[in-house]
Coordinates of N, CA, C and O in Angstrom, one line a residue:
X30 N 0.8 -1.2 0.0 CA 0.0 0.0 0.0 C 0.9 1.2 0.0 O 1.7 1.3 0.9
X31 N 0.8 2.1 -0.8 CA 1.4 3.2 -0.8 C 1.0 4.6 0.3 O 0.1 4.5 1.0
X32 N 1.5 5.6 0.2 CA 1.1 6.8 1.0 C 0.4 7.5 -0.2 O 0.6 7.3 -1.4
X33 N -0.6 8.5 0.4 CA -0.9 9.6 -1.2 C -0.6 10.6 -0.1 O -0.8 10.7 1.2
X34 N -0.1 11.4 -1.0 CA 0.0 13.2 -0.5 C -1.7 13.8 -0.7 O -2.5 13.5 -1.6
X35 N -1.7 14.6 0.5 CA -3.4 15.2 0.8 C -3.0 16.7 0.6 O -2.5 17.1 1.7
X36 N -3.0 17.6 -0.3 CA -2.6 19.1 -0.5 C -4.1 19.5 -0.8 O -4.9 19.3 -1.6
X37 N -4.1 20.6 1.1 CA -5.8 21.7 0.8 C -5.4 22.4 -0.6 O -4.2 22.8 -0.7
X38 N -6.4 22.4 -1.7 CA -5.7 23.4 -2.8 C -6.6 24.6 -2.4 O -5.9 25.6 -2.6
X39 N -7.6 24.8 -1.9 CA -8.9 26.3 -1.9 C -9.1 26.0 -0.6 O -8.9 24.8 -0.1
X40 N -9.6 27.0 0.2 CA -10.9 26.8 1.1 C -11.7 28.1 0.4 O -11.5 29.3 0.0
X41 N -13.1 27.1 0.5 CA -14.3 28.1 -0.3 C -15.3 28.8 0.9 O -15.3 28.5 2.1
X42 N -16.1 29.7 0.2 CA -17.1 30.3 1.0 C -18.1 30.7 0.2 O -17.9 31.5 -0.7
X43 N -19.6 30.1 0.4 CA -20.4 30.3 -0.1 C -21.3 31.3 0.4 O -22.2 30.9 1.1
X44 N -21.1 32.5 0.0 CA -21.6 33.4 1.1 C -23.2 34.1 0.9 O -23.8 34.9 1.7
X45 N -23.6 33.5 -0.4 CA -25.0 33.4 -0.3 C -26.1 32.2 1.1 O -27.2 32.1 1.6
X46 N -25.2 31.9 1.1 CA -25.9 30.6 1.6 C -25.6 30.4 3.1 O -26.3 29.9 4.0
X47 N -23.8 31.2 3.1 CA -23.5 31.2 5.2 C -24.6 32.4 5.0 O -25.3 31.9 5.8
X48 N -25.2 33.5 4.5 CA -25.9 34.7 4.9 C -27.2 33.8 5.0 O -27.9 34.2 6.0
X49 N -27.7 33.1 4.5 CA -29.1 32.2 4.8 C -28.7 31.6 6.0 O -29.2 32.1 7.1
X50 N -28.1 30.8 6.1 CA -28.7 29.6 7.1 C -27.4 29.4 8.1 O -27.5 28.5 8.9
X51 N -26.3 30.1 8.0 CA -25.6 30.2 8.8 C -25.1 31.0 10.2 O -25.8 32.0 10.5
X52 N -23.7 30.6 11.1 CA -24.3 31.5 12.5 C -23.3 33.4 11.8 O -22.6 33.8 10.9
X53 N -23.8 33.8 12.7 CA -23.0 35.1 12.5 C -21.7 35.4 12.6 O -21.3 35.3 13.8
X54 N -20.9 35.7 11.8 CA -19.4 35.5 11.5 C -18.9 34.8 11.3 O -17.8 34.7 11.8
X55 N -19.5 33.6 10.3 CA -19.3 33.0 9.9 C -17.9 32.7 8.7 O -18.2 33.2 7.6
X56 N -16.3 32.1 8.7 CA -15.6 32.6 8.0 C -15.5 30.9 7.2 O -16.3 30.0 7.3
X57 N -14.2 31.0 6.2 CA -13.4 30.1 5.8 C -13.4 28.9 6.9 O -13.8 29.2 8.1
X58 N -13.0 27.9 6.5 CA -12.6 26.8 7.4 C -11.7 27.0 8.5 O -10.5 26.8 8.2
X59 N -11.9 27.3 9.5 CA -10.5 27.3 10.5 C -9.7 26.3 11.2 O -9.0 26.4 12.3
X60 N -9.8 25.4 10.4 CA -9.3 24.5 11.0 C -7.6 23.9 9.6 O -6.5 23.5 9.9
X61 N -8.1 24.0 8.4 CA -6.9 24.3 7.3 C -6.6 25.1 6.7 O -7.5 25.9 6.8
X62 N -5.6 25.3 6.0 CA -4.5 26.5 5.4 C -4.7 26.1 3.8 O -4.7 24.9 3.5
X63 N -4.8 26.8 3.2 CA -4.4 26.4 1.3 C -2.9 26.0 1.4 O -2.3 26.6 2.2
X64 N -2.2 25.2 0.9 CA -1.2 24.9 0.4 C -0.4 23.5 1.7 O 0.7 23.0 1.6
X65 N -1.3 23.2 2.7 CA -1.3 22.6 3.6 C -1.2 21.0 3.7 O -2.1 20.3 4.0
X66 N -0.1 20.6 3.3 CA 0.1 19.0 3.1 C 0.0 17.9 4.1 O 0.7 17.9 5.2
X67 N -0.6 17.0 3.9 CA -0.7 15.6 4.6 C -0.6 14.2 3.8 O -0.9 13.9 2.6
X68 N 0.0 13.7 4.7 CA 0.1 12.0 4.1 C -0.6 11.4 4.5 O -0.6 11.4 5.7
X69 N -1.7 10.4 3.9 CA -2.2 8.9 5.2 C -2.0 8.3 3.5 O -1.5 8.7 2.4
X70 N -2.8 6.7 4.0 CA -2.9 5.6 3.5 C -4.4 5.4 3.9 O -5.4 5.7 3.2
X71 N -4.5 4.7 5.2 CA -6.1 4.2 5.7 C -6.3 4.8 7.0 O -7.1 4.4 7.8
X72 N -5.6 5.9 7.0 CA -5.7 6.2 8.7 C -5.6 7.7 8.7 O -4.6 8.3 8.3
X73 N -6.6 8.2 9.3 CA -6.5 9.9 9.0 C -5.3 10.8 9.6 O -4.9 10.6 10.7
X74 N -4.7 11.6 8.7 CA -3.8 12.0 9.2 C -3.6 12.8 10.5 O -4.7 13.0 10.9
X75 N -2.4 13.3 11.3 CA -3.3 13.7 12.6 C -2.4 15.2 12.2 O -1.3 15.5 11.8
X76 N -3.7 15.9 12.6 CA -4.1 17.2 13.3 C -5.2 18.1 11.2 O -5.4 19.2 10.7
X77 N -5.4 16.8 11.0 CA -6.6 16.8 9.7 C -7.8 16.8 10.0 O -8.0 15.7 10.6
X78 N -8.8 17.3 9.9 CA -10.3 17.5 10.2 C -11.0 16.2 9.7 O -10.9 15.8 8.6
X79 N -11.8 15.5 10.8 CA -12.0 14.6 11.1 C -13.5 14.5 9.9 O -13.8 13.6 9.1
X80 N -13.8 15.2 10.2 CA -15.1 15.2 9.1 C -14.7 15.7 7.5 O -15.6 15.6 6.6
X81 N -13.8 16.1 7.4 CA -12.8 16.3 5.9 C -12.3 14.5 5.7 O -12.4 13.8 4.6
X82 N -11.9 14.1 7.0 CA -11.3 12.8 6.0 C -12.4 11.9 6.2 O -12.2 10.8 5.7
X83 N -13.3 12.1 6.6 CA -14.8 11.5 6.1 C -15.6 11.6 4.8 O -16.2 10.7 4.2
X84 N -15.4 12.9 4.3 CA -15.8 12.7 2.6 C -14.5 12.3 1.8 O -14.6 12.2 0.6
X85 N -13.4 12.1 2.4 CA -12.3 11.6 1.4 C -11.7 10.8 1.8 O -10.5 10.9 1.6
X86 N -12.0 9.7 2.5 CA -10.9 8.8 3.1 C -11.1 7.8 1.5 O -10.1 7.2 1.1
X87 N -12.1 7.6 1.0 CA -12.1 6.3 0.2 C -11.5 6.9 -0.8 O -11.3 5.9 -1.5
X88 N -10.9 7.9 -1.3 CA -10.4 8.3 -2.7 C -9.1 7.9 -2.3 O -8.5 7.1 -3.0
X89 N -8.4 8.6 -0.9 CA -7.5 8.3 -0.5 C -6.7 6.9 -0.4 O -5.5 6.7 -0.7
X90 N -7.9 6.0 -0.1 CA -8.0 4.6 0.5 C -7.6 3.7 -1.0 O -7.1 2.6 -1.0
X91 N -8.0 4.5 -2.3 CA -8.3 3.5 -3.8 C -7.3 4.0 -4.2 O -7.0 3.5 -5.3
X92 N -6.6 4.6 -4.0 CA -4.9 5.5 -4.1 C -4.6 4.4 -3.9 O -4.8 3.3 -4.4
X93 N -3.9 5.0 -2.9 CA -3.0 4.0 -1.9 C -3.1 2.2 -2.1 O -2.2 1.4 -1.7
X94 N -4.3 2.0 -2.8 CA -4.4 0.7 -3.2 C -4.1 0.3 -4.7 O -4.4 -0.8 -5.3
X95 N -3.5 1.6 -5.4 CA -3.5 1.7 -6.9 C -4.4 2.0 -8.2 O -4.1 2.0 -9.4
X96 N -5.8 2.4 -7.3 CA -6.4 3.0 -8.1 C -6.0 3.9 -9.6 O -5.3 4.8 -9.3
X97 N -6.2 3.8 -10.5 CA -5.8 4.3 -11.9 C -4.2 4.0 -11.7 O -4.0 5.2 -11.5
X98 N -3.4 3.6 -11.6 CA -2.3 3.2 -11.6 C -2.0 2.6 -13.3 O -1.1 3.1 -14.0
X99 N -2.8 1.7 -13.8 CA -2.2 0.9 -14.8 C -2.4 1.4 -16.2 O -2.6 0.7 -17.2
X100 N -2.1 3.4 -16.2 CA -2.6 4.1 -17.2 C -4.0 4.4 -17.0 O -4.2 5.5 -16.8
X101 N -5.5 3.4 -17.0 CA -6.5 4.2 -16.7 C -6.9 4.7 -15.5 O -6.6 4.3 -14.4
X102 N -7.8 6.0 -15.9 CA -7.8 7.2 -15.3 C -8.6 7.2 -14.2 O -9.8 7.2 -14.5
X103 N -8.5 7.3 -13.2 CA -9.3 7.2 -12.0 C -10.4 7.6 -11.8 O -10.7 8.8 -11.9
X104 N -11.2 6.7 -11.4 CA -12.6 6.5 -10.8 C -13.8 7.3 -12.2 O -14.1 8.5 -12.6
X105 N -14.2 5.8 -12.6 CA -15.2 5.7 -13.5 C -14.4 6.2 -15.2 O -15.0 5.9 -16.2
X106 N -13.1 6.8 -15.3 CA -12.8 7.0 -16.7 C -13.7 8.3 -17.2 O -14.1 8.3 -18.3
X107 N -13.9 9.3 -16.4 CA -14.6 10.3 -16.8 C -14.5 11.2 -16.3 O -15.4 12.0 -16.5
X108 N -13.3 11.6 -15.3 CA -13.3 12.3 -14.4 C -12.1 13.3 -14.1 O -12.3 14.5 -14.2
X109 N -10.8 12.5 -13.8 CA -9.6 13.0 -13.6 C -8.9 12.8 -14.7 O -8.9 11.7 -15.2
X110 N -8.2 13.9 -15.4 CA -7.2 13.5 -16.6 C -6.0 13.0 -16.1 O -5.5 12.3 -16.9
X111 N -5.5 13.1 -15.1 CA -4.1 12.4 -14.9 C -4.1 11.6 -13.8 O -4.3 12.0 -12.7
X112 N -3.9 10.3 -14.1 CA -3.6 9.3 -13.4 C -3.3 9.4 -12.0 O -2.5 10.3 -11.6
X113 N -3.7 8.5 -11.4 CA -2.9 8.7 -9.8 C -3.3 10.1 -8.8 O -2.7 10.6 -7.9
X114 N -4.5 10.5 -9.5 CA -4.8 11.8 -8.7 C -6.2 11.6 -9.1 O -6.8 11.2 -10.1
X115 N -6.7 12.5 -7.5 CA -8.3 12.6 -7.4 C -8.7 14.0 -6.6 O -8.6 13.9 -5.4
X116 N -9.1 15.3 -7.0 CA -9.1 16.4 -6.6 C -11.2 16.3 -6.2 O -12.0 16.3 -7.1
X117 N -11.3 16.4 -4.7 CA -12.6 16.3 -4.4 C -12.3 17.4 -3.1 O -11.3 18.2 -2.9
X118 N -13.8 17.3 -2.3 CA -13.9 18.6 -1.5 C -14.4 17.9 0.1 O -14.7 16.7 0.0
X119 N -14.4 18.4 1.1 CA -15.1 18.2 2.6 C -16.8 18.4 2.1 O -17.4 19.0 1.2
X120 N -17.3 17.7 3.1 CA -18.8 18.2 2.6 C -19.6 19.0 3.8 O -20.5 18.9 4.6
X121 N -18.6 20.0 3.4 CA -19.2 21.3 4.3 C -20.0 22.0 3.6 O -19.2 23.0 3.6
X122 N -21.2 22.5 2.9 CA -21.5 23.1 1.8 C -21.8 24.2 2.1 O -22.6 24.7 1.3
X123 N -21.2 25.0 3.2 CA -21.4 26.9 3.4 C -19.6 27.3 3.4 O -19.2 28.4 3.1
X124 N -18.7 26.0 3.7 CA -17.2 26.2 3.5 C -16.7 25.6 2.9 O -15.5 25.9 3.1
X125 N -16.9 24.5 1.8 CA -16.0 23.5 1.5 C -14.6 23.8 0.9 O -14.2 24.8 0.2
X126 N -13.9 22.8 1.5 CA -12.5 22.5 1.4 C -12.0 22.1 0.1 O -12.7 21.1 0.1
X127 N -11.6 22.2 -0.7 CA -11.2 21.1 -2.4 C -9.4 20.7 -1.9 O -8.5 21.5 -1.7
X128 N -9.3 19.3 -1.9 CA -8.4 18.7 -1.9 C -8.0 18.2 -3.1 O -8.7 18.0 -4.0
X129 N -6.2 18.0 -3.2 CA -6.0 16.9 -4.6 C -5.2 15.9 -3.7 O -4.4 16.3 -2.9
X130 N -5.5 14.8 -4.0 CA -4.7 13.5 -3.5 C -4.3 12.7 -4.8 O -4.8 12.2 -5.8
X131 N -2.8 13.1 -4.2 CA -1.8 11.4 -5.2 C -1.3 10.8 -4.5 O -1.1 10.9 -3.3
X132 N -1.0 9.4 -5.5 CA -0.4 8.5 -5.5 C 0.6 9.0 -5.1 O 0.9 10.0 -5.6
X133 N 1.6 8.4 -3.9 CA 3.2 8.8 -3.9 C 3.7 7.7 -4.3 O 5.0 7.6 -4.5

């Protein structure tokens, strides 16, 4: 099983939607940085948002197990153009996070 590198690329803010239904002063995620790197395999990395590696531990998990590895293109062939990489988000939908995970 290999490691994949976990790089925050954005943290987003949906600020139609924190102004609906969210609390007051409501910001970006505070808990990661853009450009903020982590490693795991099957095991969340530590001092990583626990509910971040809940919408991404399986992309993580099909990495590390060789997912698109053999030239085709990871998850479903319709998705990611380059091999060995899967760029998805936290499912926070008033902050979400967009991560890219590779293969190392």
């Amino acid at each position: 099983m290999k490691k994949c590198k976990i790089t925050v690329l954005r943290k987003t803010f949906q600020k139609d939607l924190a102004e609906e239904y969210g609390i007051d002063g409501l910001t970006t995620c505070p808990m990661l940085q853009e450009g903020q790197v982590f490693y795991a395999d099957w095991e969340c990395p530590e001092g990583f948002c626990n509910e971040a590696w809940k919408a991404i531990y399986q992309y993580v998990f099909a990495l590390a197990h060789g997912a698109g590895e053999t030239g085709g293109l990871f998850y479903y062939g319709d998705w990611i153009k380059k091999p060995g990489v899967a760029i998805c988000s936290c499912n926070d939908g008033l902050r979400p996070v967009i991560f890219k995970i590779e293969a190392e």
